[in-house]
């Protein structure tokens, strides 16, 4: 399942920049470093699959990870994209359930695996760490609630505009105002919760309205205020 490309660099094995670990004592952080395992992963690698038994959670130190669920018809529903400084696979670990999502590398990545026993130790020994974990869980729950509301109350056009703005917020733009993540039209459709054909048509409309410019999979933002109005934000 894991496909290591080569040995990670020191920077790709360093967890000191993660907000989650900022309040650890020196002894706690040393234990974390001793018990973690870091690897590089090729694009397309499945980190873990829905229904599998997890032995720990993952810290993303480089690259982009797509986290998704698979529907009855086999269609993906993208839950989120994880980037540098974020963690994945912790909710199922905390609840001691089988993985409720699948994680796939979409941009060559470096991840550090932290065993369950290490997580348990940190939760029990450091209340500030536990509080931060709880904040992360609550934030994802809020995002899930917002998504449910959008699906029920917004048009597909509004939802696509909102997804583009969320991607801009999470992955930022380069100096050409181009989104720093490359997604297929199908992946965008899975995020919006609609058919791929609808996303293709709406992107073309956004382009004609001079809201965006399309360069293959790359999306350049031309008029963010107008796109915000379309998203009804």
Short mmCIF file of C-alpha atoms in Angstrom, two decimals:
data_model
loop_
_atom_site.label_atom_id
_atom_site.label_comp_id
_atom_site.label_asym_id
_atom_site.label_seq_id
_atom_site.Cartn_x
_atom_site.Cartn_y
_atom_site.Cartn_z
CA UNK A 1 0.00 0.00 0.00
CA UNK A 2 2.85 2.40 0.85
CA UNK A 3 5.26 3.37 -1.91
CA UNK A 4 8.34 5.17 -0.58
CA UNK A 5 10.34 7.02 -3.22
CA UNK A 6 13.45 7.68 -1.14
CA UNK A 7 14.43 8.67 2.35
CA UNK A 8 12.83 11.96 3.54
CA UNK A 9 15.07 14.95 4.21
CA UNK A 10 15.49 16.33 7.72
CA UNK A 11 13.06 19.12 6.86
CA UNK A 12 10.46 16.57 5.69
CA UNK A 13 10.79 14.70 9.01
CA UNK A 14 10.52 17.82 11.17
CA UNK A 15 7.25 18.23 13.09
CA UNK A 16 8.27 21.31 15.06
CA UNK A 17 6.29 23.58 12.71
CA UNK A 18 2.96 21.84 13.42
CA UNK A 19 0.65 23.94 15.59
CA UNK A 20 -0.66 20.72 17.16
CA UNK A 21 2.71 20.03 18.77
CA UNK A 22 3.62 23.58 19.85
CA UNK A 23 2.60 23.04 23.50
CA UNK A 24 4.42 19.73 24.02
CA UNK A 25 7.16 19.59 26.63
CA UNK A 26 10.68 18.77 25.51
CA UNK A 27 10.31 15.18 26.78
CA UNK A 28 6.97 14.75 25.01
CA UNK A 29 8.33 16.11 21.74
CA UNK A 30 11.41 13.87 21.99
CA UNK A 31 9.14 10.85 22.46
CA UNK A 32 7.07 11.93 19.45
CA UNK A 33 10.22 12.17 17.32
CA UNK A 34 11.51 8.81 18.52
CA UNK A 35 8.27 6.93 17.79
CA UNK A 36 7.25 8.56 14.47
CA UNK A 37 8.08 7.01 11.07
CA UNK A 38 8.51 9.31 8.05
CA UNK A 39 8.30 8.31 4.37
CA UNK A 40 7.97 9.83 0.90
CA UNK A 41 5.04 8.82 -1.31
CA UNK A 42 4.60 8.92 -5.07
CA UNK A 43 1.65 10.61 -6.74
CA UNK A 44 -1.28 8.19 -6.89
CA UNK A 45 -0.27 6.20 -3.79
CA UNK A 46 -3.08 5.17 -1.45
CA UNK A 47 -2.02 5.95 2.13
CA UNK A 48 -4.92 4.03 3.68
CA UNK A 49 -8.27 2.74 2.47
CA UNK A 50 -11.78 3.11 3.76
CA UNK A 51 -12.57 0.16 6.05
CA UNK A 52 -8.95 -0.53 6.99
CA UNK A 53 -7.65 -0.74 10.56
CA UNK A 54 -5.45 2.28 11.36
CA UNK A 55 -2.39 2.00 13.60
CA UNK A 56 -1.72 5.73 13.85
CA UNK A 57 -2.35 9.12 12.27
CA UNK A 58 -0.33 10.98 9.62
CA UNK A 59 1.30 14.41 9.61
CA UNK A 60 1.71 15.95 6.14
CA UNK A 61 5.10 17.68 5.80
CA UNK A 62 5.04 18.06 1.99
CA UNK A 63 2.60 17.56 -0.87
CA UNK A 64 -1.19 17.30 -1.08
CA UNK A 65 -3.40 14.42 0.08
CA UNK A 66 -6.95 13.86 -1.15
CA UNK A 67 -9.27 12.46 1.53
CA UNK A 68 -12.52 11.00 0.19
CA UNK A 69 -15.38 8.56 0.73
CA UNK A 70 -16.70 6.15 -1.90
CA UNK A 71 -20.45 6.05 -2.62
CA UNK A 72 -22.60 3.04 -3.44
CA UNK A 73 -22.02 3.56 -7.19
CA UNK A 74 -18.25 3.82 -6.66
CA UNK A 75 -18.23 7.60 -7.10
CA UNK A 76 -15.82 9.57 -4.93
CA UNK A 77 -17.04 12.24 -2.53
CA UNK A 78 -14.07 14.42 -1.64
CA UNK A 79 -14.06 15.35 2.03
CA UNK A 80 -10.98 17.56 2.07
CA UNK A 81 -7.45 18.13 0.81
CA UNK A 82 -4.66 17.99 3.38
CA UNK A 83 -1.46 19.97 2.88
CA UNK A 84 1.75 20.71 4.76
CA UNK A 85 1.15 21.24 8.48
CA UNK A 86 -2.10 19.25 8.61
CA UNK A 87 -2.96 15.81 9.98
CA UNK A 88 -5.13 13.02 8.61
CA UNK A 89 -6.64 9.73 9.88
CA UNK A 90 -7.01 10.90 13.47
CA UNK A 91 -10.82 10.80 13.87
CA UNK A 92 -11.19 7.07 13.20
CA UNK A 93 -8.15 6.50 15.41
CA UNK A 94 -9.65 8.45 18.31
CA UNK A 95 -12.94 6.56 18.04
CA UNK A 96 -11.12 3.24 17.51
CA UNK A 97 -13.18 2.53 14.40
CA UNK A 98 -12.21 1.36 10.94
CA UNK A 99 -11.08 4.15 8.60
CA UNK A 100 -14.14 6.04 7.33
CA UNK A 101 -12.25 7.58 4.39
CA UNK A 102 -9.53 6.82 1.84
CA UNK A 103 -6.42 9.00 1.52
CA UNK A 104 -4.63 9.33 -1.83
CA UNK A 105 -1.52 11.31 -2.80
CA UNK A 106 -2.23 13.80 -5.61
CA UNK A 107 1.10 15.65 -5.38
CA UNK A 108 4.26 13.76 -4.34
CA UNK A 109 4.21 13.90 -0.56
CA UNK A 110 6.13 13.35 2.66
CA UNK A 111 4.22 12.08 5.69
CA UNK A 112 5.14 11.12 9.22
CA UNK A 113 3.17 8.29 10.84
CA UNK A 114 2.54 8.69 14.58
CA UNK A 115 1.45 5.46 16.37
CA UNK A 116 -1.82 5.29 18.29
CA UNK A 117 -0.04 4.65 21.60
CA UNK A 118 1.94 7.88 21.13
CA UNK A 119 -1.27 9.81 20.48
CA UNK A 120 -2.88 8.27 23.56
CA UNK A 121 0.13 9.20 25.69
CA UNK A 122 0.08 12.84 24.50
CA UNK A 123 -3.69 13.15 25.09
CA UNK A 124 -3.38 11.80 28.61
CA UNK A 125 -0.27 13.76 29.59
CA UNK A 126 -0.86 17.20 28.01
CA UNK A 127 -4.24 18.94 28.30
CA UNK A 128 -3.22 21.70 25.85
CA UNK A 129 -2.52 19.06 23.19
CA UNK A 130 -5.91 17.43 23.93
CA UNK A 131 -7.64 20.80 23.65
CA UNK A 132 -6.03 21.49 20.28
CA UNK A 133 -7.11 18.06 19.00
CA UNK A 134 -10.67 18.84 20.09
CA UNK A 135 -10.54 22.17 18.24
CA UNK A 136 -9.48 20.41 15.04
CA UNK A 137 -12.36 17.92 15.34
CA UNK A 138 -14.86 20.74 15.99
CA UNK A 139 -13.59 22.74 12.99
CA UNK A 140 -14.06 19.77 10.66
CA UNK A 141 -17.55 19.20 12.09
CA UNK A 142 -18.42 22.85 11.38
CA UNK A 143 -17.13 22.51 7.81
CA UNK A 144 -19.26 19.36 7.36
CA UNK A 145 -22.33 21.23 8.64
CA UNK A 146 -21.63 24.12 6.25
CA UNK A 147 -21.33 21.67 3.35
CA UNK A 148 -24.68 20.03 4.19
CA UNK A 149 -26.33 23.46 4.33
CA UNK A 150 -24.81 24.46 0.97
CA UNK A 151 -25.97 21.24 -0.70
CA UNK A 152 -29.51 21.84 0.55
CA UNK A 153 -29.82 25.57 -0.07
CA UNK A 154 -27.40 26.72 -2.79
CA UNK A 155 -27.47 26.25 -6.54
CA UNK A 156 -24.71 24.29 -8.28
CA UNK A 157 -23.38 27.57 -9.72
CA UNK A 158 -23.13 29.08 -6.24
CA UNK A 159 -21.49 25.94 -4.83
CA UNK A 160 -18.85 25.80 -7.56
CA UNK A 161 -17.94 29.44 -7.00
CA UNK A 162 -17.67 28.78 -3.26
CA UNK A 163 -15.48 25.69 -3.81
CA UNK A 164 -13.09 27.71 -6.00
CA UNK A 165 -12.83 30.39 -3.32
CA UNK A 166 -12.22 27.76 -0.61
CA UNK A 167 -9.45 26.23 -2.70
CA UNK A 168 -7.95 29.71 -3.12
CA UNK A 169 -8.06 30.22 0.63
CA UNK A 170 -6.48 26.83 1.41
CA UNK A 171 -3.84 26.68 -1.34
CA UNK A 172 -3.40 30.35 -2.23
CA UNK A 173 -2.51 31.84 -5.61
CA UNK A 174 0.85 32.31 -7.35
CA UNK A 175 2.00 35.73 -8.61
CA UNK A 176 -0.15 35.19 -11.72
CA UNK A 177 -3.28 34.69 -9.56
CA UNK A 178 -3.33 31.00 -10.52
CA UNK A 179 -4.60 28.40 -8.05
CA UNK A 180 -1.77 26.34 -6.56
CA UNK A 181 -3.53 23.00 -6.85
CA UNK A 182 -4.34 21.15 -10.08
CA UNK A 183 -7.63 19.23 -10.03
CA UNK A 184 -9.52 17.29 -12.68
CA UNK A 185 -13.02 18.40 -13.62
CA UNK A 186 -14.29 15.19 -12.01
CA UNK A 187 -12.59 16.04 -8.71
CA UNK A 188 -14.16 19.50 -8.77
CA UNK A 189 -17.54 17.93 -9.47
CA UNK A 190 -17.08 15.56 -6.52
CA UNK A 191 -16.36 18.50 -4.25
CA UNK A 192 -19.38 20.43 -5.50
CA UNK A 193 -21.66 17.40 -5.43
CA UNK A 194 -22.79 17.44 -9.05
CA UNK A 195 -22.13 15.86 -12.45
CA UNK A 196 -18.81 16.46 -14.22
CA UNK A 197 -20.68 17.84 -17.25
CA UNK A 198 -22.27 20.53 -15.08
CA UNK A 199 -18.88 21.66 -13.75
CA UNK A 200 -17.43 21.81 -17.28
CA UNK A 201 -20.38 23.95 -18.43
CA UNK A 202 -20.22 26.28 -15.43
CA UNK A 203 -16.46 26.76 -15.67
CA UNK A 204 -17.00 27.78 -19.27
CA UNK A 205 -19.65 30.27 -18.13
CA UNK A 206 -17.30 31.66 -15.47
CA UNK A 207 -14.65 32.04 -18.16
CA UNK A 208 -17.05 33.84 -20.52
CA UNK A 209 -18.08 36.13 -17.65
CA UNK A 210 -14.37 36.91 -17.16
CA UNK A 211 -14.37 35.61 -13.59
CA UNK A 212 -11.63 33.06 -14.25
CA UNK A 213 -9.25 31.91 -16.96
CA UNK A 214 -8.69 28.22 -17.71
CA UNK A 215 -5.24 26.85 -18.53
CA UNK A 216 -5.74 23.09 -18.74
CA UNK A 217 -6.31 22.00 -15.15
CA UNK A 218 -5.00 25.30 -13.85
CA UNK A 219 -7.50 27.99 -12.86
CA UNK A 220 -6.53 31.68 -12.87
CA UNK A 221 -8.67 34.11 -10.88
CA UNK A 222 -9.60 37.31 -12.74
CA UNK A 223 -12.40 38.83 -10.63
CA UNK A 224 -12.52 37.55 -7.05
CA UNK A 225 -15.14 40.08 -5.79
CA UNK A 226 -17.59 39.06 -8.53
CA UNK A 227 -16.90 35.36 -7.89
CA UNK A 228 -17.64 35.99 -4.21
CA UNK A 229 -20.98 37.53 -5.15
CA UNK A 230 -21.79 34.52 -7.36
CA UNK A 231 -21.00 32.24 -4.37
CA UNK A 232 -23.48 34.25 -2.30
CA UNK A 233 -20.98 34.63 0.53
#
